[in-house]
Short mmCIF file of C-alpha atoms and ligand atoms in Angstrom, two decimals:
data_model
loop_
_atom_site.label_atom_id
_atom_site.label_comp_id
_atom_site.label_asym_id
_atom_site.label_seq_id
_atom_site.Cartn_x
_atom_site.Cartn_y
_atom_site.Cartn_z
CA MET A 1 107.08 357.54 -10.80
CA GLY A 2 104.74 356.71 -7.92
CA SER A 3 104.74 353.53 -5.91
CA THR A 4 103.20 350.53 -7.58
CA VAL A 5 101.04 348.03 -5.71
CA VAL A 6 101.43 344.44 -6.87
CA VAL A 7 100.02 341.11 -5.71
CA LEU A 8 102.39 338.16 -5.46
CA GLN A 9 101.76 334.62 -4.32
CA GLY A 10 104.51 333.14 -2.19
CA ASP A 11 106.11 332.85 1.20
CA LEU A 12 106.59 336.19 2.92
CA THR A 13 109.71 334.84 4.67
CA ALA A 14 111.43 334.81 1.28
CA ALA A 15 110.52 338.39 0.31
CA ARG A 16 113.62 340.22 -0.86
CA THR A 17 112.33 343.67 0.08
CA ASP A 18 113.77 346.33 2.41
CA VAL A 19 110.82 345.84 4.76
CA ILE A 20 108.62 342.84 5.54
CA VAL A 21 105.38 343.65 7.35
CA ASN A 22 104.30 341.22 10.05
CA ALA A 23 100.66 340.53 10.98
CA ALA A 24 101.43 340.56 14.69
CA ASN A 25 99.64 340.62 18.00
CA GLU A 26 100.19 343.44 20.48
CA HIS A 27 102.63 341.38 22.55
CA LEU A 28 104.82 340.47 19.55
CA VAL A 29 104.54 336.85 20.62
CA HIS A 30 104.79 335.24 17.21
CA GLY A 31 102.74 332.15 17.92
CA GLY A 32 101.12 331.25 14.64
CA GLY A 33 100.40 332.22 11.07
CA VAL A 34 102.79 334.42 9.19
CA ALA A 35 104.31 335.72 12.45
CA ALA A 36 105.47 332.24 13.43
CA ALA A 37 106.91 331.70 9.96
CA LEU A 38 108.79 335.00 10.18
CA ALA A 39 110.08 334.09 13.66
CA ARG A 40 111.25 330.69 12.43
CA VAL A 41 113.35 332.22 9.67
CA GLY A 42 114.15 335.44 11.55
CA GLY A 43 115.56 333.38 14.39
CA GLU A 44 116.89 334.34 17.82
CA GLU A 45 117.78 337.96 16.93
CA PHE A 46 114.29 338.59 15.56
CA VAL A 47 112.58 337.09 18.62
CA LYS A 48 114.85 338.92 21.07
CA ASP A 49 114.31 342.21 19.22
CA SER A 50 110.55 341.67 19.50
CA GLU A 51 110.73 340.98 23.23
CA ARG A 52 112.96 344.01 23.74
CA TRP A 53 110.55 346.25 21.85
CA VAL A 54 107.61 345.28 24.06
CA SER A 55 109.67 345.62 27.26
CA GLU A 56 110.65 349.17 26.20
CA HIS A 57 107.38 350.36 24.64
CA GLY A 58 104.65 348.12 26.07
CA PRO A 59 102.06 346.39 23.87
CA VAL A 60 101.75 347.55 20.25
CA ARG A 61 98.70 349.81 20.02
CA PRO A 62 96.22 349.89 17.12
CA GLY A 63 97.63 352.11 14.37
CA GLN A 64 101.15 351.78 15.78
CA ALA A 65 104.10 350.00 14.16
CA ALA A 66 106.90 348.18 15.99
CA ILE A 67 110.19 347.97 14.12
CA THR A 68 112.72 345.17 14.57
CA SER A 69 115.65 343.87 12.59
CA GLY A 70 114.94 341.12 10.09
CA GLY A 71 117.44 338.74 11.74
CA GLY A 72 117.75 335.73 9.42
CA LEU A 73 115.12 337.11 7.04
CA PRO A 74 116.17 338.58 3.70
CA ALA A 75 114.59 341.93 4.67
CA ARG A 76 116.62 344.45 6.66
CA TRP A 77 113.66 345.39 8.87
CA VAL A 78 110.39 343.85 9.97
CA VAL A 79 107.54 346.28 10.66
CA HIS A 80 105.02 344.70 13.02
CA VAL A 81 101.45 345.94 12.98
CA VAL A 82 98.38 344.57 14.74
CA GLY A 83 95.25 344.19 12.65
CA PRO A 84 91.78 343.89 14.21
CA ARG A 85 90.55 340.64 15.71
CA TYR A 86 87.41 340.68 13.57
CA ARG A 87 84.21 341.04 15.62
CA GLU A 88 80.85 342.79 15.49
CA GLY A 89 80.53 346.00 17.44
CA GLN A 90 83.88 347.51 16.45
CA ASP A 91 84.98 349.43 13.37
CA ASN A 92 87.00 346.57 11.86
CA GLU A 93 87.56 348.40 8.59
CA THR A 94 89.07 351.49 10.20
CA LEU A 95 91.31 349.34 12.42
CA LEU A 96 92.58 347.43 9.39
CA ARG A 97 93.16 350.64 7.41
CA GLN A 98 95.11 352.05 10.35
CA ALA A 99 97.34 348.95 10.44
CA VAL A 100 98.11 349.16 6.71
CA ARG A 101 98.84 352.89 6.96
CA ALA A 102 101.04 352.47 10.04
CA ALA A 103 103.08 349.81 8.25
CA LEU A 104 103.63 351.95 5.14
CA ASP A 105 104.38 355.09 7.20
CA ALA A 106 107.00 353.12 9.18
CA ALA A 107 108.57 351.80 5.97
CA LYS A 108 108.77 355.37 4.65
CA GLU A 109 110.45 356.56 7.90
CA LEU A 110 113.01 353.77 7.52
CA GLY A 111 113.84 354.95 4.02
CA ALA A 112 112.66 351.67 2.48
CA THR A 113 111.95 351.54 -1.24
CA THR A 114 110.24 348.13 -1.32
CA VAL A 115 107.79 346.59 1.15
CA ALA A 116 106.13 343.16 1.33
CA MET A 117 102.87 342.86 3.30
CA PRO A 118 100.66 339.84 4.14
CA ALA A 119 96.87 339.79 4.19
CA ILE A 120 96.69 341.19 7.70
CA SER A 121 93.88 339.87 9.98
CA THR A 122 92.55 337.31 7.47
CA GLY A 123 93.98 334.29 9.29
CA VAL A 124 93.85 333.78 13.04
CA PHE A 125 92.12 337.16 13.48
CA GLY A 126 89.22 336.03 11.32
CA TYR A 127 88.63 339.02 9.06
CA PRO A 128 86.53 337.84 6.08
CA LEU A 129 88.89 337.59 3.13
CA ASP A 130 87.15 339.58 0.39
CA PRO A 131 86.35 342.65 2.51
CA ALA A 132 89.86 342.56 3.98
CA ALA A 133 91.44 342.29 0.53
CA SER A 134 89.49 345.32 -0.63
CA VAL A 135 90.55 347.34 2.43
CA ILE A 136 94.24 346.37 2.15
CA VAL A 137 94.37 347.07 -1.59
CA THR A 138 92.49 350.38 -1.48
CA GLU A 139 94.47 351.62 1.52
CA SER A 140 97.78 350.68 -0.12
CA LEU A 141 96.77 352.45 -3.35
CA ARG A 142 95.59 355.50 -1.41
CA TRP A 143 98.88 355.62 0.50
CA ALA A 144 100.88 355.25 -2.73
CA GLU A 145 98.87 358.07 -4.31
CA ALA A 146 99.52 360.32 -1.31
CA HIS A 147 103.25 359.52 -1.23
CA PRO A 148 104.48 359.58 -4.84
CA ALA A 149 108.08 358.47 -5.37
CA ILE A 150 108.57 357.29 -1.80
CA LEU A 151 108.15 353.51 -2.02
CA SER A 152 108.86 352.10 -5.46
CA GLN A 153 106.85 348.94 -4.80
CA ILE A 154 104.29 347.69 -2.31
CA ARG A 155 104.03 343.90 -2.64
CA LEU A 156 100.90 342.24 -1.24
CA VAL A 157 102.11 338.69 -0.65
CA ALA A 158 99.54 335.90 -0.40
CA TYR A 159 100.44 332.43 0.80
CA ASP A 160 97.53 330.55 -0.70
CA ASP A 161 95.59 330.69 -3.97
CA ARG A 162 92.36 331.92 -2.40
CA THR A 163 94.06 334.91 -0.79
CA ALA A 164 96.02 335.70 -3.95
CA ASP A 165 92.81 335.61 -6.00
CA ALA A 166 90.99 337.89 -3.54
CA LEU A 167 93.83 340.44 -3.57
CA ARG A 168 94.17 340.31 -7.35
CA LEU A 169 90.44 340.79 -7.83
CA ALA A 170 90.44 343.74 -5.43
CA LEU A 171 93.36 345.28 -7.34
CA GLU A 172 91.73 344.73 -10.75
CA ARG A 173 88.59 346.47 -9.52
CA GLN A 174 90.68 349.58 -8.79
CA GLU A 175 92.39 349.73 -12.20
N1 APR B 1 103.78 333.94 3.94
C1 APR B 1 102.78 334.76 3.55
N2 APR B 1 101.56 334.77 4.12
C2 APR B 1 101.36 333.86 5.12
C3 APR B 1 102.34 332.96 5.58
C4 APR B 1 103.60 333.03 4.94
N3 APR B 1 104.61 332.23 5.30
N4 APR B 1 101.80 332.22 6.58
C5 APR B 1 100.53 332.64 6.72
N5 APR B 1 100.26 333.62 5.84
C6 APR B 1 99.04 334.36 5.61
C7 APR B 1 97.76 333.71 6.03
O1 APR B 1 97.40 332.72 5.08
C8 APR B 1 96.84 334.91 5.97
O2 APR B 1 96.47 335.17 4.63
O3 APR B 1 99.09 335.55 6.37
C9 APR B 1 97.75 336.07 6.42
C10 APR B 1 97.48 336.58 7.84
O4 APR B 1 97.13 335.49 8.67
P1 APR B 1 97.78 335.35 10.14
O5 APR B 1 99.23 335.14 10.02
O6 APR B 1 96.96 334.34 10.88
O7 APR B 1 97.58 336.81 10.79
P2 APR B 1 96.30 337.47 11.48
O8 APR B 1 95.03 336.93 10.94
O9 APR B 1 96.57 338.95 11.38
O10 APR B 1 96.43 337.00 13.00
C11 APR B 1 97.50 337.50 13.77
O11 APR B 1 98.09 335.33 14.50
O12 APR B 1 100.10 334.49 14.00
C12 APR B 1 99.39 335.04 14.99
O13 APR B 1 101.02 336.15 16.35
C13 APR B 1 99.99 336.36 15.38
O14 APR B 1 98.49 336.67 17.20
C14 APR B 1 98.78 337.08 15.88
C15 APR B 1 97.67 336.60 14.96
#
């Protein structure tokens, strides 16, 4: 039984999965968006773990995942990845694919069976929603195909209707 990719609408801070993926910046300073929500619920331990990670490893590079404890979050681990700050003149799609892959690879290394991931880069980082949804869905499906029976479920968690619709549509197009 391979991993399934599902779209859920809800608050990522309530995801009862082994791993929650954070749409972070390279400094793991969780100032806004889903990162700030995760830090609010994750609390002191989560924030300290993030600071410690950067002091030990330096800024999170594209395609790299930083792993911290979940702190007050229901998930045991948080995997932080940095999506592209959308702009012309760079390969935004490849950078987003790398972030999705890094997150799922890290979850696999941790021995997770369930992962919850937000719509990386579609908020503060300005990635247009529909193209981003297509990239995140296709990359998750491709990863699941390449790693049968590793993760039982990859949950793409959208906070708002518009994001949920875009992810659902992208998933339906693949079925
Ligand atoms: N649960 C689920 N999704 C959420 C939540 C939440 N509680 N809060 C926000 N989101 C959604 C946004 O609606 C968007 O669809 O997460 C998606 C990603 O948006 P951002 O959090 O803004 O992430 P991103 O665009 O990758 O920008 C990252 O923003 O928060 C800062 O520290 C972060 O500098 C980094 C940058």
